[in-house]
Amino acid sequence: MIDLGGGIVSAPRIVVEPGGGYRVLWTDLGSGEGRSAALSALDASATVTSPTLADVRRLGADGTGLPAWASDVTAVPLTAPQYSAFVDEYVDLQNTGVDAVAVEAATGATVGDVRGALPGTVTMTYNDGSTKALPVEWDAAQIAEAAGRGGGTYEITGTVQQHAQRMVSDARADPHVFFNPDDGYYYLTGSHYGEPSNGRIDEASSYRKIGLKRATTLDGLADAPEQIVIDPDNGTVGREAQYPNTFFGWGGFIWAQEFHRINGRWWIVAGMNRGFAQTGGWCDNTVLIPYTGDTASIAAGGFFDESNWGEPVVLDGAAFDVTYFEREENGATQGYWVMPNGNRILVGKARGGDGVVPLLDGQLSTVYTTSQPWERGKQAPTPTDTDEGADQAVVEAPYMIEHGGRVYLTYSGGTVDKYYALGLLTAKADAPLTDPASWAQTPFPVLDTNDTFEGRLAADETKATKETAGTGHDSFVVDATGNLLLAYHARPYPDPHTATDPAGAGGLFDPDRNTWFQSVNVRADGRLDLTLSKDQEVAPENRTVVARVTIAAGPTPTPTPEPTGSASPTPGPTASASPTPSASPAAAAGRGETRSGALAATGSDGAPAALALTGLVALIAGGLIRARRRRAS
């Protein structure tokens, strides 16, 4: 028996201390306060310290908050290190600050010099210790004024730039976003619906074309027009007599096409159907469609000319949802095919060499198969209702990218309605990618309907429904700053077709799978975080930053000596030769100074500019007095 002193002991429990020994925790029902005491052992020899106040610990979860798929929940007391590890692993990421910016410019700096001295990015800091560089746009008027004033120290304000959280393509699923170094454009494609997202559910017009957008910026893709690259129903350009309603004998369904530059040539990688079928034309094979134009034609918009795409080549291994990844190995580029088959993710090497058709080189290896509850339809994380779909295990739509010393492999699980969600596997950058032991799984979905059904990740959307569900089939692109951007598709929540066509709502031919963009953070432990709202990525109070810019002062002029024997009264105060301006009106007000413009000066010793100006006037006045005395003599 342990004597815990006075009070009414309730809910006592013992936890192991990290440094050895034990600690007793309980609640005093008399006061409602928590109590804690150190315990030396768990036998009759135990000694206990005098109780101290402690936070009240309630086991279990209060209210609703647990996902519908969670089961057999157990509450376990945590030690301080365990709690800290839990916070780092699971607590929402939040921007907590921004690193200070201080730069210098040479004497006589121009507007361009000052602008060039300022960094193009600022470093945001987060509650788990991670950081992220984001672009910043500096105030042009303040830069110009600082350059015009010359030597001194100025505060220039800037606005942190973020990617827009908005829908970027209507009725386009399975998005692939990529940068083309051959023309400097970003491109976006996705599985094509003939109807808009709020249109009718129609199999006959679904998955029959390959469309493509391009823009000079990622955010510009939202408003870029889509152009049709390949339309098999219209026949093969120049060979219509032979192929009147197919593309070299291939037609719809066309699923999840991607564009990749492999072995020096661009290829479209797509699931397609052999022959023409207006309905029921499921994908028979994945095909590789070669670009036959040259690099100059790409810059001229050649991707949009169907005649520049050649006859497809069959890629064995999977019928659709195939992606490609490459990295440097032993001084050479090694490509990999990544594909789903039978609820497994397979990885195999691609044939390499300039101009070589990149077919499989050797066997495919299974690196992952269905293992998580959320990968089965109704067990996926959603709001509490489970009135759609069925419990069907799904693992498909892999995408692989290397970033920051790791290789990330995302995939989609759950049925394609609102239960669709993203999973994540991670490997070291130099790990053997065909070895399943190389991959560590994040044991929960990294983006799901619970993250989006309230519109939390749609801050900039003004036209479409912000509340979405069924977040799946993704791709990544590296933006101009070096950060990852996620493209994924999602449906409006609740699905509007539930009222008009309940049998087809949420299915493959429901056209309301739309493409969205989402910024990505890398947590301190290396995991990708795909769920940050705009306010989490950049806290509102950190959206405006201040840079301290010091422009070196010019040389101080040497005063002309007085002639010998001339009368010279005691001079007035000497003016500061190199004032130190400050761009911050708020800082000036704090010192009791009066400012009439955006930038104002202080003396080099910190004295107000007005005092320095008074000294200058006195000096001039002294000179005038001396001149008058000379004339009088």
XYZ file of C-alpha atoms in Angstrom:
633
model
C 0.000 0.000 0.000
C 1.215 3.499 -0.889
C 0.275 6.450 1.254
C -0.631 9.315 -1.065
C -1.448 11.747 1.696
C -4.727 13.581 2.207
C -7.530 14.170 -0.264
C -9.777 11.801 -2.159
C -7.703 9.712 -4.553
C -9.342 9.023 -7.924
C -8.085 7.337 -11.135
C -4.583 6.503 -9.838
C -2.037 5.174 -12.299
C 1.701 4.517 -12.378
C 3.982 5.403 -15.307
C 7.653 4.653 -15.900
C 10.008 7.634 -15.595
C 12.455 8.048 -18.503
C 15.457 8.239 -16.185
C 14.426 5.328 -13.986
C 11.886 4.863 -11.243
C 8.168 5.486 -11.445
C 5.617 8.241 -11.022
C 2.144 8.001 -9.509
C -0.538 10.221 -11.048
C -4.056 10.724 -9.716
C -6.876 13.230 -9.359
C -7.996 14.643 -6.006
C -11.790 14.544 -6.205
C -12.045 16.969 -3.332
C -10.352 19.810 -5.226
C -10.483 18.522 -8.780
C -6.723 19.029 -9.037
C -4.177 16.622 -10.463
C -1.521 15.163 -8.185
C 1.868 13.587 -8.845
C 4.487 11.817 -6.714
C 7.728 9.972 -7.473
C 7.811 6.264 -6.604
C 11.106 4.429 -6.119
C 9.964 0.837 -6.723
C 6.980 -1.440 -7.222
C 7.386 -3.571 -4.107
C 7.210 -3.191 -0.327
C 10.535 -1.320 -0.268
C 9.066 1.566 -2.300
C 9.291 5.122 -1.038
C 7.123 7.946 -2.295
C 7.777 11.684 -2.347
C 5.362 14.320 -1.126
C 2.587 14.916 -3.676
C 2.811 17.958 -5.938
C 0.240 19.587 -8.199
C -0.015 18.172 -11.720
C -2.169 18.629 -14.787
C -5.338 16.601 -14.692
C -5.042 13.765 -17.229
C -8.253 12.394 -18.706
C -7.906 9.110 -20.543
C -9.824 8.465 -23.731
C -11.345 10.870 -26.221
C -14.030 13.400 -25.396
C -16.813 13.914 -27.925
C -16.782 12.845 -31.570
C -13.289 13.377 -33.077
C -12.337 9.787 -33.747
C -12.512 8.705 -37.401
C -15.259 6.276 -38.357
C -12.704 3.618 -39.299
C -10.940 3.645 -35.894
C -11.576 0.623 -33.683
C -10.289 -0.873 -30.428
C -9.062 2.514 -29.204
C -6.796 2.285 -26.164
C -5.733 5.222 -23.990
C -2.133 4.996 -22.778
C -0.371 7.457 -20.432
C 2.740 9.015 -21.992
C 6.024 10.118 -20.510
C 7.302 13.582 -21.402
C 9.652 12.290 -24.158
C 6.887 10.096 -25.525
C 4.490 13.014 -25.558
C 7.059 15.168 -27.348
C 7.556 12.461 -29.968
C 3.786 12.183 -30.393
C 3.489 15.928 -30.968
C 6.291 15.897 -33.540
C 4.699 12.988 -35.373
C 0.998 13.789 -35.311
C 0.169 17.338 -34.188
C -0.791 19.682 -36.995
C 2.052 21.667 -38.503
C 1.865 25.433 -37.973
C 4.029 28.340 -39.076
C 5.445 30.025 -35.971
C 7.879 32.608 -37.339
C 10.023 33.922 -40.167
C 13.798 34.403 -40.160
C 15.081 37.985 -40.068
C 16.488 39.505 -43.261
C 19.453 41.920 -43.236
C 21.455 42.793 -46.358
C 24.008 45.373 -47.495
C 24.515 47.355 -50.700
C 27.529 49.325 -51.887
C 27.892 53.101 -52.017
C 25.833 54.600 -54.804
C 23.562 51.555 -55.060
C 20.923 51.857 -57.785
C 17.362 50.573 -57.601
C 18.529 47.416 -59.352
C 21.400 47.022 -56.879
C 19.092 47.270 -53.879
C 16.594 44.902 -55.443
C 19.388 42.468 -56.217
C 20.688 42.591 -52.657
C 17.299 41.528 -51.295
C 16.692 37.749 -51.210
C 14.087 36.190 -53.468
C 12.824 34.005 -50.621
C 12.352 34.162 -46.869
C 12.584 31.226 -44.469
C 9.424 30.257 -42.599
C 9.793 28.254 -39.368
C 7.343 25.690 -37.966
C 6.362 24.184 -34.637
C 8.168 20.897 -35.316
C 11.494 22.605 -36.084
C 11.186 22.344 -39.868
C 11.637 25.270 -42.265
C 10.442 26.240 -45.736
C 11.668 28.896 -48.166
C 8.869 30.890 -49.795
C 9.058 33.652 -52.423
C 8.680 37.252 -51.313
C 7.698 40.353 -53.262
C 9.467 43.478 -51.965
C 7.908 46.955 -51.988
C 9.155 48.622 -55.192
C 8.446 52.181 -54.016
C 10.456 51.696 -50.826
C 13.341 50.201 -52.792
C 13.368 53.190 -55.132
C 13.237 55.674 -52.274
C 16.081 53.961 -50.408
C 18.259 54.010 -53.540
C 17.450 57.673 -54.081
C 18.423 58.660 -50.558
C 21.743 56.831 -50.617
C 23.863 55.873 -47.612
C 21.943 54.672 -44.561
C 19.882 51.806 -43.153
C 16.340 51.207 -44.391
C 13.493 48.853 -43.599
C 11.865 47.454 -46.734
C 8.610 45.527 -46.419
C 7.767 42.440 -48.446
C 4.779 40.155 -48.962
C 5.256 36.378 -48.743
C 3.888 34.577 -51.813
C 1.903 31.327 -51.611
C 0.418 29.055 -54.247
C -3.325 29.448 -54.616
C -5.531 26.763 -53.070
C -8.130 26.321 -55.784
C -9.579 23.994 -58.350
C -7.452 24.208 -61.503
C -9.272 21.900 -63.952
C -12.969 21.059 -64.109
C -13.967 17.454 -64.823
C -10.385 16.220 -65.075
C -9.313 13.289 -62.901
C -5.945 11.589 -62.336
C -3.894 14.774 -62.875
C -0.281 14.877 -64.017
C 1.533 18.204 -63.614
C 5.073 18.612 -64.944
C 7.695 21.128 -66.044
C 9.150 20.965 -69.540
C 12.735 22.297 -69.644
C 12.631 22.249 -73.443
C 10.266 25.237 -73.584
C 10.159 26.553 -69.997
C 6.438 25.844 -69.521
C 4.477 24.016 -66.845
C 1.918 21.524 -68.188
C -1.180 19.861 -66.740
C -3.229 16.949 -68.048
C -5.847 14.596 -66.631
C -8.362 11.884 -67.517
C -10.965 13.555 -69.744
C -14.739 13.813 -69.313
C -16.964 14.983 -72.154
C -19.336 16.589 -69.657
C -18.545 19.407 -67.195
C -18.419 18.456 -63.545
C -22.033 19.497 -62.993
C -23.187 17.803 -66.197
C -24.850 14.460 -66.679
C -23.192 11.130 -65.959
C -22.347 9.772 -69.404
C -20.104 6.812 -70.129
C -20.106 7.346 -73.907
C -18.267 10.698 -73.666
C -15.902 9.770 -70.822
C -12.167 9.013 -71.177
C -12.015 9.516 -74.950
C -9.400 12.283 -75.420
C -6.048 13.500 -74.161
C -6.069 17.199 -73.298
C -3.255 19.438 -72.095
C -2.757 22.897 -70.590
C 0.437 24.931 -70.375
C 1.480 28.166 -68.651
C 4.670 29.924 -67.628
C 3.721 29.608 -63.954
C 2.028 26.892 -61.944
C -0.714 29.229 -60.744
C -1.304 30.261 -64.358
C -2.452 26.726 -65.231
C -5.839 27.334 -63.607
C -6.873 29.824 -66.280
C -4.890 28.357 -69.185
C -7.056 26.936 -71.992
C -7.010 23.196 -72.508
C -6.113 21.965 -75.979
C -6.773 18.454 -77.266
C -3.575 16.579 -78.052
C -5.029 13.255 -79.219
C -8.659 12.484 -80.173
C -8.858 8.880 -81.417
C -12.539 9.165 -82.335
C -11.530 11.520 -85.171
C -9.049 9.012 -86.576
C -5.279 9.185 -87.025
C -4.069 12.407 -88.636
C -2.904 11.672 -92.173
C -4.023 8.027 -91.987
C -7.768 8.384 -91.570
C -8.502 5.747 -94.232
C -6.609 3.125 -92.241
C -7.629 4.343 -88.777
C -10.959 6.221 -89.158
C -11.927 6.207 -85.470
C -8.797 5.218 -83.544
C -5.269 6.481 -82.946
C -3.129 3.884 -84.735
C -5.707 1.285 -83.710
C -6.033 2.476 -80.097
C -9.013 4.290 -78.592
C -11.043 5.043 -75.492
C -11.053 4.438 -72.639
C -7.899 6.508 -72.124
C -6.895 6.636 -68.472
C -4.416 8.543 -66.350
C -2.013 9.696 -69.070
C 1.351 11.162 -68.051
C 4.090 12.902 -70.053
C 7.727 11.915 -69.418
C 11.056 12.663 -71.063
C 12.860 9.293 -71.234
C 16.095 8.451 -73.044
C 16.129 11.834 -74.775
C 12.549 11.656 -76.104
C 9.155 12.723 -74.771
C 6.533 9.995 -74.327
C 2.858 9.917 -73.379
C 2.269 7.017 -70.964
C -1.432 6.077 -70.985
C -3.849 3.228 -70.488
C -5.794 2.664 -73.750
C -8.271 0.271 -75.342
C -7.486 -1.758 -78.461
C -9.851 -0.692 -81.219
C -12.984 1.449 -81.108
C -15.608 0.994 -78.397
C -18.072 3.748 -77.554
C -18.844 2.085 -74.216
C -17.280 -0.737 -72.241
C -13.847 -0.066 -73.683
C -11.772 -0.756 -70.591
C -8.040 -0.259 -70.891
C -6.309 -3.255 -72.435
C -2.718 -2.074 -72.091
C -0.473 0.736 -71.051
C 1.080 2.251 -74.164
C 4.022 4.566 -74.813
C 3.296 7.225 -77.441
C 6.519 8.816 -78.790
C 6.928 12.494 -79.647
C 8.349 12.621 -83.180
C 9.041 16.361 -83.443
C 12.293 18.073 -82.519
C 13.078 20.327 -79.576
C 12.429 23.490 -81.578
C 8.906 22.273 -82.365
C 8.183 21.827 -78.652
C 8.924 25.489 -77.983
C 6.503 26.359 -80.785
C 3.698 24.407 -79.100
C 4.350 21.088 -80.783
C 2.850 19.030 -77.955
C -0.595 20.236 -79.094
C -0.167 18.991 -82.663
C -1.448 15.415 -82.911
C 0.650 14.774 -86.005
C 3.773 15.062 -83.814
C 2.813 11.929 -81.851
C 3.755 8.561 -83.265
C 2.481 5.008 -83.125
C 2.031 3.602 -79.600
C 4.237 0.843 -78.178
C 2.847 -1.591 -75.581
C 4.407 -1.524 -72.108
C 3.839 -4.801 -70.271
C 2.932 -5.057 -66.596
C -0.281 -3.117 -66.047
C -3.248 -1.804 -68.030
C -3.361 1.719 -66.565
C -2.143 4.091 -63.803
C 1.525 3.567 -64.728
C 4.134 6.203 -63.835
C 7.854 6.666 -64.465
C 10.736 7.721 -62.192
C 14.450 8.140 -62.776
C 17.557 8.963 -60.764
C 21.332 8.872 -61.080
C 22.958 5.540 -60.178
C 26.695 4.931 -60.540
C 27.093 7.942 -62.788
C 24.279 7.012 -65.183
C 20.543 7.684 -65.390
C 18.416 4.732 -64.313
C 14.707 4.739 -65.037
C 11.975 2.804 -63.219
C 8.424 1.871 -64.085
C 5.991 1.996 -61.175
C 2.576 0.425 -61.650
C -0.408 -1.158 -59.863
C -1.622 -4.687 -60.472
C -3.960 -6.744 -58.326
C -3.888 -4.307 -55.394
C -0.098 -4.386 -55.411
C 2.458 -1.740 -56.328
C 5.162 -3.053 -58.636
C 8.521 -1.471 -59.468
C 10.850 -2.498 -62.288
C 13.781 -1.020 -64.172
C 13.389 0.602 -67.600
C 15.732 0.098 -70.516
C 18.119 3.022 -70.846
C 20.225 4.616 -73.553
C 19.827 7.563 -75.875
C 16.931 6.924 -78.247
C 16.098 3.515 -76.723
C 12.414 2.626 -76.322
C 12.116 2.415 -72.507
C 10.455 -0.962 -72.120
C 10.803 -3.041 -68.979
C 14.305 -4.286 -68.290
C 13.930 -7.459 -66.231
C 11.293 -8.463 -63.724
C 8.830 -6.375 -61.748
C 9.057 -6.531 -57.955
C 6.143 -6.109 -55.533
C 7.049 -3.384 -53.043
C 3.633 -2.984 -51.418
C 0.262 -4.686 -51.176
C -2.973 -3.859 -49.370
C -2.427 -3.744 -45.607
C -4.287 -0.789 -44.080
C -7.962 -0.652 -43.021
C -8.497 2.673 -44.798
C -7.609 1.061 -48.140
C -11.016 -0.658 -48.068
C -13.984 1.495 -49.143
C -16.134 2.313 -46.145
C -13.243 1.985 -43.701
C -11.525 5.033 -45.216
C -11.520 8.279 -43.186
C -14.653 10.301 -43.976
C -17.283 12.182 -42.021
C -19.429 9.828 -39.978
C -21.804 8.763 -42.772
C -20.867 5.610 -44.739
C -23.826 5.518 -47.116
C -21.841 5.172 -50.340
C -19.752 2.477 -51.949
C -18.725 -0.930 -50.693
C -15.870 -2.473 -48.789
C -13.578 -3.094 -51.733
C -9.818 -3.154 -51.187
C -8.012 -0.812 -53.609
C -4.338 0.089 -54.030
C -3.558 1.928 -57.283
C -2.330 5.155 -58.934
C 1.276 5.252 -57.639
C 3.514 8.273 -58.128
C 7.220 8.459 -57.237
C 9.426 11.522 -56.714
C 12.811 12.241 -55.123
C 13.135 15.271 -52.858
C 15.435 16.284 -50.021
C 17.388 13.040 -49.777
C 14.342 10.760 -49.865
C 12.227 8.988 -52.445
C 8.498 9.308 -51.870
C 5.928 6.902 -53.302
C 2.303 7.951 -52.987
C -0.631 5.751 -53.944
C -4.417 5.822 -53.767
C -6.554 3.491 -51.697
C -10.260 2.995 -51.050
C -13.036 3.094 -53.633
C -13.124 5.985 -56.132
C -16.043 7.774 -54.455
C -15.638 9.843 -51.287
C -13.547 7.071 -49.666
C -10.608 7.586 -52.024
C -7.473 8.711 -50.107
C -3.699 9.007 -50.478
C -1.119 6.776 -48.815
C 2.645 7.272 -48.557
C 5.758 5.075 -48.637
C 9.240 6.528 -48.089
C 12.739 5.280 -48.902
C 16.240 6.708 -48.653
C 17.465 8.377 -51.829
C 20.062 5.660 -52.485
C 17.951 2.679 -51.400
C 17.265 -0.192 -53.848
C 13.797 0.763 -55.070
C 12.741 -2.759 -56.075
C 13.345 -4.089 -52.554
C 10.177 -3.926 -50.391
C 12.406 -3.631 -47.302
C 13.546 -0.212 -48.540
C 10.092 1.269 -48.037
C 8.616 2.556 -44.774
C 4.889 3.185 -44.659
C 3.130 6.118 -43.050
C 0.469 4.198 -41.068
C -2.439 6.472 -41.971
C -3.686 8.272 -45.095
C -1.751 11.465 -45.796
C -4.698 13.181 -47.520
C -8.331 12.134 -47.164
C -11.886 13.416 -47.091
C -11.607 14.462 -43.443
C -9.013 17.019 -44.567
C -11.199 18.573 -47.266
C -14.922 18.073 -46.639
C -15.219 21.384 -44.746
C -13.346 23.431 -47.371
C -10.219 23.865 -45.266
C -7.885 23.411 -48.251
C -9.763 25.678 -50.667
C -8.953 29.166 -49.387
C -8.743 30.785 -52.836
C -11.618 29.034 -54.588
C -14.362 31.444 -55.658
C -16.309 29.510 -58.312
C -16.450 25.827 -57.437
C -17.640 24.086 -54.278
C -14.943 24.378 -51.609
C -16.047 21.300 -49.702
C -14.620 18.189 -51.375
C -14.153 14.443 -50.871
C -12.342 11.481 -52.409
C -8.861 13.012 -52.535
C -6.803 10.737 -54.744
C -4.637 9.966 -57.788
C -1.935 12.585 -57.390
C 1.291 13.833 -58.924
C 3.995 16.237 -57.733
C 6.008 18.987 -59.380
C 8.906 21.053 -58.057
C 8.096 24.772 -58.245
C 10.437 27.640 -59.103
C 11.496 27.946 -55.445
C 12.325 24.252 -55.060
C 9.213 23.312 -53.080
C 6.861 20.477 -53.931
C 3.353 21.169 -55.204
C 0.687 18.457 -55.180
C -1.936 17.930 -57.895
C -4.849 15.637 -56.979
C -8.485 15.130 -57.859
C -11.475 15.436 -55.557
C -15.274 15.521 -55.801
C -17.666 18.137 -54.403
C -19.028 17.118 -51.007
C -21.720 15.986 -50.881
C -21.756 14.704 -54.463
C -24.416 16.715 -56.335
C -25.208 13.747 -58.587
C -26.548 11.818 -55.582
C -29.824 13.684 -56.121
C -29.960 13.469 -59.923
C -28.413 10.049 -60.585
C -27.927 8.130 -57.331
C -26.923 4.931 -59.121
C -24.034 6.605 -60.963
C -23.001 9.201 -58.367
C -19.458 8.711 -57.127
C -18.604 6.252 -59.872
C -16.036 6.303 -62.671
C -18.380 8.100 -65.075
C -19.484 10.773 -62.621
C -17.658 13.790 -64.145
C -17.240 15.763 -60.935
C -13.697 14.555 -60.224
C -11.839 17.861 -60.515
C -8.136 18.743 -60.293
C -6.864 20.742 -57.306
C -3.434 22.089 -56.303
C -2.032 21.935 -52.775
C 1.269 23.196 -51.336
C 3.470 20.584 -49.636
C 5.593 20.903 -46.505
C 8.338 18.512 -45.422
C 8.168 17.862 -41.690
C 11.264 17.686 -39.505
C 11.174 13.865 -39.607
C 11.119 13.885 -43.422
C 7.441 13.048 -43.908
C 5.449 14.951 -46.486
C 2.604 17.018 -45.063
C -0.132 17.501 -47.655
C -2.791 18.949 -45.352
C -1.703 22.495 -44.466
C -4.205 25.300 -44.839
C -2.844 28.610 -46.122
C -2.828 29.985 -42.570
C -0.854 26.967 -41.374
C 1.713 27.352 -44.129
C 2.076 31.083 -43.449
C 0.494 32.530 -40.314
C -1.373 35.768 -41.115
C 0.969 37.785 -38.888
C 3.965 36.514 -40.898
C 2.679 37.324 -44.391
C 4.357 40.735 -44.289
C 8.103 40.647 -43.610
C 10.663 43.410 -43.104
C 14.204 43.452 -44.472
C 16.889 45.730 -43.022
C 18.919 47.137 -45.916
C 22.140 49.068 -45.279
C 23.541 51.153 -48.135
C 27.153 52.126 -47.534
C 27.698 55.881 -47.093
C 29.988 57.855 -49.399
C 33.268 59.448 -48.185
C 32.988 62.432 -45.840
C 34.083 65.684 -47.614
C 37.271 67.320 -46.209
C 36.505 70.946 -45.096
C 38.513 73.766 -46.741
C 41.062 75.311 -44.239
C 40.468 78.913 -43.096
C 42.960 81.523 -44.448
C 45.701 82.456 -41.908
C 44.936 85.535 -39.859
C 41.287 85.820 -40.840
C 38.662 86.354 -38.218
C 36.745 83.186 -37.482
C 34.030 83.060 -34.873
C 33.221 79.835 -33.090
C 31.461 77.594 -35.628
C 28.006 76.118 -35.016
C 27.252 72.383 -34.668
C 28.675 70.134 -37.417
C 26.142 68.289 -39.629
C 26.237 64.465 -39.928
C 27.985 63.487 -43.153
C 26.197 60.114 -43.518
C 22.636 60.036 -42.209
C 21.112 56.609 -41.529
C 17.573 56.580 -42.925
C 14.893 54.184 -41.645
C 11.911 52.974 -43.688
C 9.760 52.174 -40.704
C 7.260 54.948 -39.809
C 6.173 52.880 -36.806
C 9.710 52.771 -35.443
C 10.032 56.505 -35.926
C 6.820 57.164 -34.047
C 8.111 55.047 -31.188
C 11.104 57.410 -30.848
C 8.860 60.490 -30.870
C 10.068 61.610 -34.316
C 7.903 63.311 -36.916
C 8.050 61.822 -40.426
C 6.455 63.220 -43.567
C 7.390 60.415 -46.004
C 7.795 56.631 -46.239
C 11.517 56.891 -45.546
C 13.035 59.289 -43.024
C 16.597 59.940 -41.850
C 18.365 59.856 -38.527
C 21.833 61.127 -37.760
C 24.701 58.688 -37.691
C 24.760 58.981 -33.911
C 21.036 58.254 -33.683
C 20.077 61.921 -33.291
C 16.984 63.053 -35.176
C 17.559 64.341 -38.701
C 16.063 67.697 -37.731
C 18.933 68.239 -35.274
C 21.488 67.366 -37.930
C 19.771 69.768 -40.310
C 19.879 72.517 -37.661
C 23.631 72.002 -37.393
C 23.943 72.334 -41.163
C 21.976 75.578 -41.144
C 24.182 76.901 -38.310
C 27.308 76.017 -40.287
C 26.026 77.861 -43.326
C 25.049 80.825 -41.167
C 28.552 80.895 -39.654
C 30.014 81.076 -43.139
C 27.811 83.984 -44.066
C 28.875 85.908 -40.946
C 32.564 85.369 -41.817
C 31.985 86.590 -45.357
C 30.328 89.745 -44.159
C 33.166 90.497 -41.701
C 35.741 90.176 -44.503
C 33.848 92.647 -46.673
C 33.504 95.068 -43.735
C 37.232 95.032 -43.066
